[in-house]
mmCIF file of C-alpha atoms in Angstrom:
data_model
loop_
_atom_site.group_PDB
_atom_site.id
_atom_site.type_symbol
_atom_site.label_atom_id
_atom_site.label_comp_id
_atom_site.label_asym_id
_atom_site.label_seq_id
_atom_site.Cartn_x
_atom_site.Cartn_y
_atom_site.Cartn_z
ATOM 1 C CA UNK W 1 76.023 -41.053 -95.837
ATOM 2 C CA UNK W 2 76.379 -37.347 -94.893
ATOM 3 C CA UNK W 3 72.797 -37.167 -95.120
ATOM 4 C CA UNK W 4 71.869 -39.628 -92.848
ATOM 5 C CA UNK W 5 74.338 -37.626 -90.433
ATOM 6 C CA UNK W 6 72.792 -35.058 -90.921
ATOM 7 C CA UNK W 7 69.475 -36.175 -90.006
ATOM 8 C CA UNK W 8 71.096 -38.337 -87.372
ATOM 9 C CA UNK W 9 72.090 -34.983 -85.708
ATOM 10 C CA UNK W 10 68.800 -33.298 -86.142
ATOM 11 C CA UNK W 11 67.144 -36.114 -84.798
ATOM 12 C CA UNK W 12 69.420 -36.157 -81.398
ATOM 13 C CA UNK W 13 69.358 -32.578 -80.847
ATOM 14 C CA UNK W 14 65.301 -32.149 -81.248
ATOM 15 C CA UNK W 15 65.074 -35.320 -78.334
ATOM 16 C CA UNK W 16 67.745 -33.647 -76.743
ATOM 17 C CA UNK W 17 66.284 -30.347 -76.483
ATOM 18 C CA UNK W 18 62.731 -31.654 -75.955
ATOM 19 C CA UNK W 19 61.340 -31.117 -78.971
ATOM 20 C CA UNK W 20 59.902 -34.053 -80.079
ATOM 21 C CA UNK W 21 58.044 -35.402 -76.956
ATOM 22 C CA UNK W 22 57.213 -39.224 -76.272
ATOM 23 C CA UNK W 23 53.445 -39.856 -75.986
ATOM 24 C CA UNK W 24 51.156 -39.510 -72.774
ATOM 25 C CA UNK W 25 51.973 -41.528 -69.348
ATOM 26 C CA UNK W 26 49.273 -42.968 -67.863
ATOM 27 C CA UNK W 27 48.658 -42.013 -64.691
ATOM 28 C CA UNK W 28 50.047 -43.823 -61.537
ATOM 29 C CA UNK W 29 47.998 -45.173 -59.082
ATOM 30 C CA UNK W 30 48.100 -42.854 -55.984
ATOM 31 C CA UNK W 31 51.134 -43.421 -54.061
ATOM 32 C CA UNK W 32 51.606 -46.685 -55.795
ATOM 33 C CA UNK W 33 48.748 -48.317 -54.238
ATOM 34 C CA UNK W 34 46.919 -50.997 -56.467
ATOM 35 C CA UNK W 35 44.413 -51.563 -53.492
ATOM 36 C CA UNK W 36 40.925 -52.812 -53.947
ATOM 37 C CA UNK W 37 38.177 -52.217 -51.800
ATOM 38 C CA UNK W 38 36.452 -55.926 -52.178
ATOM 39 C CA UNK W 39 35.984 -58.283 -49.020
ATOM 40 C CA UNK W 40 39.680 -59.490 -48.052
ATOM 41 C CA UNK W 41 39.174 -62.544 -46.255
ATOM 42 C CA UNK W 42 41.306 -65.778 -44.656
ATOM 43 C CA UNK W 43 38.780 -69.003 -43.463
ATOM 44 C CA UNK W 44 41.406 -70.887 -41.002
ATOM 45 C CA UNK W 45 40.564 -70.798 -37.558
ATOM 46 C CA UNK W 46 42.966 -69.750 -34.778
ATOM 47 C CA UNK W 47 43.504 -70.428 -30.636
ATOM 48 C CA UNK W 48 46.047 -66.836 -30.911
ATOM 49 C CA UNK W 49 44.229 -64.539 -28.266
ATOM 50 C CA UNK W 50 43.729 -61.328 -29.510
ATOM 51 C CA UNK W 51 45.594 -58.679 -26.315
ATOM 52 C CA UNK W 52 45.396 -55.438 -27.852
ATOM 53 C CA UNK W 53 44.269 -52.721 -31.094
ATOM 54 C CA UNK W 54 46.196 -49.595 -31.980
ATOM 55 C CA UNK W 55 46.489 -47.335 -34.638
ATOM 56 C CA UNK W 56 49.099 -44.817 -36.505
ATOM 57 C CA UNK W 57 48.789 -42.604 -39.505
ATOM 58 C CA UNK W 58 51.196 -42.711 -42.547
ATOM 59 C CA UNK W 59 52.009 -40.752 -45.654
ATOM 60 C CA UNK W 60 49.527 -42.480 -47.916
ATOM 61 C CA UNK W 61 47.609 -44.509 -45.273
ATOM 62 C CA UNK W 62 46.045 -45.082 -42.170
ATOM 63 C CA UNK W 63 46.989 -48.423 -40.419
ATOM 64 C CA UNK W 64 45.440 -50.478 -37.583
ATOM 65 C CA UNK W 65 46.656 -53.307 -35.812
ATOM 66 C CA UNK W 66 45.728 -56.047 -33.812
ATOM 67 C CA UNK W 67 47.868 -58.057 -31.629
ATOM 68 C CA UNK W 68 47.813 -61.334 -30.891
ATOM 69 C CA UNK W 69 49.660 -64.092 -28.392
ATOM 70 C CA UNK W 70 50.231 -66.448 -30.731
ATOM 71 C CA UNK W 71 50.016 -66.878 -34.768
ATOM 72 C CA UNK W 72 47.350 -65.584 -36.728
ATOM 73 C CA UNK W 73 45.341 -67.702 -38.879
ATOM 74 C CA UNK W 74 42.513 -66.001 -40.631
ATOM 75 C CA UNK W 75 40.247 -62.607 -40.662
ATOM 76 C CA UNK W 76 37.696 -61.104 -42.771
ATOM 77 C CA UNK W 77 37.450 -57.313 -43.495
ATOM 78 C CA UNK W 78 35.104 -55.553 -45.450
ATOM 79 C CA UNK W 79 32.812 -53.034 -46.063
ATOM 80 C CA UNK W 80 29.422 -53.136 -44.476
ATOM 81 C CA UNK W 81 25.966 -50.803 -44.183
ATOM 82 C CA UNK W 82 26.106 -51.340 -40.342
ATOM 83 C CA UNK W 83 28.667 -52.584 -38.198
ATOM 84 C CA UNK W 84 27.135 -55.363 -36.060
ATOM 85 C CA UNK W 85 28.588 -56.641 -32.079
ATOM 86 C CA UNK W 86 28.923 -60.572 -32.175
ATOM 87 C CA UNK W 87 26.702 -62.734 -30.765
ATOM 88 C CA UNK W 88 23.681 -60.063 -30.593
ATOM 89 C CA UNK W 89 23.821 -58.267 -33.623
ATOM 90 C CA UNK W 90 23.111 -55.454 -32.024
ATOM 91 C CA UNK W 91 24.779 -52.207 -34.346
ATOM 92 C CA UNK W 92 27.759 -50.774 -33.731
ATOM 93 C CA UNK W 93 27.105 -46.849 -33.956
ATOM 94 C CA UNK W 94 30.687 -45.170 -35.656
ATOM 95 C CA UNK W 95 31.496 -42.177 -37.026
ATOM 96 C CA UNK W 96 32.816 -41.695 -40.451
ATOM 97 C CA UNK W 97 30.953 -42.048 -44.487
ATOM 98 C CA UNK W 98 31.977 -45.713 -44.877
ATOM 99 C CA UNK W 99 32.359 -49.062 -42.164
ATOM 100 C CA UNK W 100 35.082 -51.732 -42.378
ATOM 101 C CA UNK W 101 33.676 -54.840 -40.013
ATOM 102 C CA UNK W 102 37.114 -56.301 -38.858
ATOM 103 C CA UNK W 103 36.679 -59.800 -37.908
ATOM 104 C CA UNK W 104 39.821 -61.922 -36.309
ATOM 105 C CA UNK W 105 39.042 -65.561 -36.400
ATOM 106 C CA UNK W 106 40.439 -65.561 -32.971
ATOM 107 C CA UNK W 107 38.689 -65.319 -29.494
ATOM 108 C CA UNK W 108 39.428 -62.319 -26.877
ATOM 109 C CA UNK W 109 39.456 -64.683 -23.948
ATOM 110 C CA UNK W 110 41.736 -67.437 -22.687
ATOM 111 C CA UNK W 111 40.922 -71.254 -22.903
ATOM 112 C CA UNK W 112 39.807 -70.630 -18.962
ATOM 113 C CA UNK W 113 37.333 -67.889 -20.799
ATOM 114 C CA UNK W 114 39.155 -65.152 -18.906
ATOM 115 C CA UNK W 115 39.217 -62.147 -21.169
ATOM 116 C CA UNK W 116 42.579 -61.500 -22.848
ATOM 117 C CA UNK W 117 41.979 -58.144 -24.235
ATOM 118 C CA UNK W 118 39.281 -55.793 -22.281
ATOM 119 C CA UNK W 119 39.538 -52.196 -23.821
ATOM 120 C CA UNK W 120 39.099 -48.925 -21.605
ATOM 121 C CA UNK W 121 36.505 -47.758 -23.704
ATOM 122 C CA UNK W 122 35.089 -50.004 -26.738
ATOM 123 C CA UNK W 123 33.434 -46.937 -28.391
ATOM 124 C CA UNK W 124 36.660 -45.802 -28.599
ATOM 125 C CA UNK W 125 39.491 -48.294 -28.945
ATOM 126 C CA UNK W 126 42.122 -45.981 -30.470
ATOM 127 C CA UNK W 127 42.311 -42.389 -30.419
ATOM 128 C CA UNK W 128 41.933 -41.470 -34.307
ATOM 129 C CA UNK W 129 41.322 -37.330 -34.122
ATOM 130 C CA UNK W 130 43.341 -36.124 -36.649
ATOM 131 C CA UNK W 131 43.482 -38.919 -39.014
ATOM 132 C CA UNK W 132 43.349 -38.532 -43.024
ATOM 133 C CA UNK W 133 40.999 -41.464 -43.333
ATOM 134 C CA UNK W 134 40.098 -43.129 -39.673
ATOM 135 C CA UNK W 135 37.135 -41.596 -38.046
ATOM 136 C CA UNK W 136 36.513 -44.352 -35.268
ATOM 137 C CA UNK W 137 37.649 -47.482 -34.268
ATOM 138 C CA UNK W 138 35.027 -49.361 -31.976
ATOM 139 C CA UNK W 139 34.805 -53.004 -30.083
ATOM 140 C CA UNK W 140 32.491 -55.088 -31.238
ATOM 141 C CA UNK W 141 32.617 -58.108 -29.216
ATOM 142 C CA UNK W 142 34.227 -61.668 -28.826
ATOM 143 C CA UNK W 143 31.952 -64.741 -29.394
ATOM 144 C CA UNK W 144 32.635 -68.399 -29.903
ATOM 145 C CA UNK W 145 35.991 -67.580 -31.318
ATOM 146 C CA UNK W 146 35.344 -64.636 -33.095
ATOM 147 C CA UNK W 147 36.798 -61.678 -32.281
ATOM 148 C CA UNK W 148 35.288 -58.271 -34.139
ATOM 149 C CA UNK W 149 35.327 -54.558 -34.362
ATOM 150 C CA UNK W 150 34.050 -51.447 -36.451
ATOM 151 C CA UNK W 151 36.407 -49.105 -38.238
ATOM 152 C CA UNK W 152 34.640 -46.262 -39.284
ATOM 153 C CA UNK W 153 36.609 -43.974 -42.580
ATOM 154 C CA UNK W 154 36.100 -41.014 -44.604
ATOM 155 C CA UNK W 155 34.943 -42.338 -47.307
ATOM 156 C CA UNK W 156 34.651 -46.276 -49.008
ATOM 157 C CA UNK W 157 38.480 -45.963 -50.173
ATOM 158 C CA UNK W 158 41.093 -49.076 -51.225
ATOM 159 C CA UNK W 159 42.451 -51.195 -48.037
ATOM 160 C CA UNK W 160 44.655 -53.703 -47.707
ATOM 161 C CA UNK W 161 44.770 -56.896 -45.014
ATOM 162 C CA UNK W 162 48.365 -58.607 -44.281
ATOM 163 C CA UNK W 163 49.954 -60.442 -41.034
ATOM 164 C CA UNK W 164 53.309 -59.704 -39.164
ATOM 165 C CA UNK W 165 55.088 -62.545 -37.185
ATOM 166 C CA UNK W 166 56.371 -61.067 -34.006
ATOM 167 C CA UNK W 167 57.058 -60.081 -31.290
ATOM 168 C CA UNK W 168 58.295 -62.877 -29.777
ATOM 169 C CA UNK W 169 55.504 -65.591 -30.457
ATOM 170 C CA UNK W 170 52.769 -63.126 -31.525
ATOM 171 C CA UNK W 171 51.534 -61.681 -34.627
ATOM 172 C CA UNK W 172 49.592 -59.117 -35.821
ATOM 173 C CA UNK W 173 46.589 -58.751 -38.621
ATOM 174 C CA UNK W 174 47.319 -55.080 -39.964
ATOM 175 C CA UNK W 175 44.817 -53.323 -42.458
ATOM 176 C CA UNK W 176 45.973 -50.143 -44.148
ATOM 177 C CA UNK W 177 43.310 -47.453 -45.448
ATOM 178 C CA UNK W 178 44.465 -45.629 -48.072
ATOM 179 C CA UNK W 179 43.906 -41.815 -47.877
ATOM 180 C CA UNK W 180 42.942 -41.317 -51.574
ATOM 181 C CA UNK W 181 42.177 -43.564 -54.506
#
């Protein structure tokens, strides 16, 4: 019995002092992120006018946002060769390594067809200098309830799509770039 004291001892004070170390960790993802970068996509159809896109940087992503008056049904987002504008096709030139088309299954225009979100510039929706990831965020049109634009990163990284209720009746379709994989 004094033995296995003995050894119990030893045992406690090598773990103790760090002498007998437990096997490798793997790595964790980068900030925790588990993102993929595959096509994230929603089918349903919605009447929520889109009214306006904005942008803001955060410690392990970048995140854009579009509002809408009224709930959000469905989107698709993913990455493309060439961003294209809706209804012509046309390509939407945009800075950056790698394009996100970001389409709202929602129309930019009223049920009188009067236009419900009109941007300053559409080459440049959101002012993105100085962004980890975002390199451009560009209009690409509204057409037969569509609503699209180009978001132009770094590099093809991991992104993720959700919606916010709120404010008031609105919501908002949110898709965070991750800085890193």
């Amino acid at each position: 019995m004094k033995k296995f004291r003995v050894w119990l001892v030893a045992i406690l004070m090598a773990v103790g002092l760090g002498l007998v170390a437990p096997g490798p960790a793997a790595a964790a993802p980068y900030c925790g992120l588990v993102w993929g970068s595959l096509i994230k996509a929603d089918r349903a159809m919605s009447q929520a006018q889109v009214t306006n896109v904005r942008s803001g940087q955060h410690y392990c992503f970048d995140r854009l946002v579009i509002d809408l008056k009224g709930p959000v049904a469905g989107y698709t987002v993913r990455y493309v060769p060439q961003v294209t504008q809706d209804g012509s096709g046309f390509p939407v030139p945009l800075r950056g390594q790698a394009f996100l088309q970001v389409t709202v299954n929602s129309p930019a225009y009223n049920d009188n067809g009067n236009a419900t979100f009109t941007p300053a510039d559409p080459k440049e929706l959101s002012d993105v200098s100085g962004y980890q990831t975002f390199r451009q965020v560009a209009w690409a049109g509204s057409f037969e309830g569509y609503s699209s634009l180009g978001l132009g990163v770094r590099a093809r990284l991991p992104f993720r799509v959700f919606t916010l209720d709120g404010p008031a009746a609105g919501s908002r379709l949110v898709i965070d770039v991750a800085h890193f994989w």
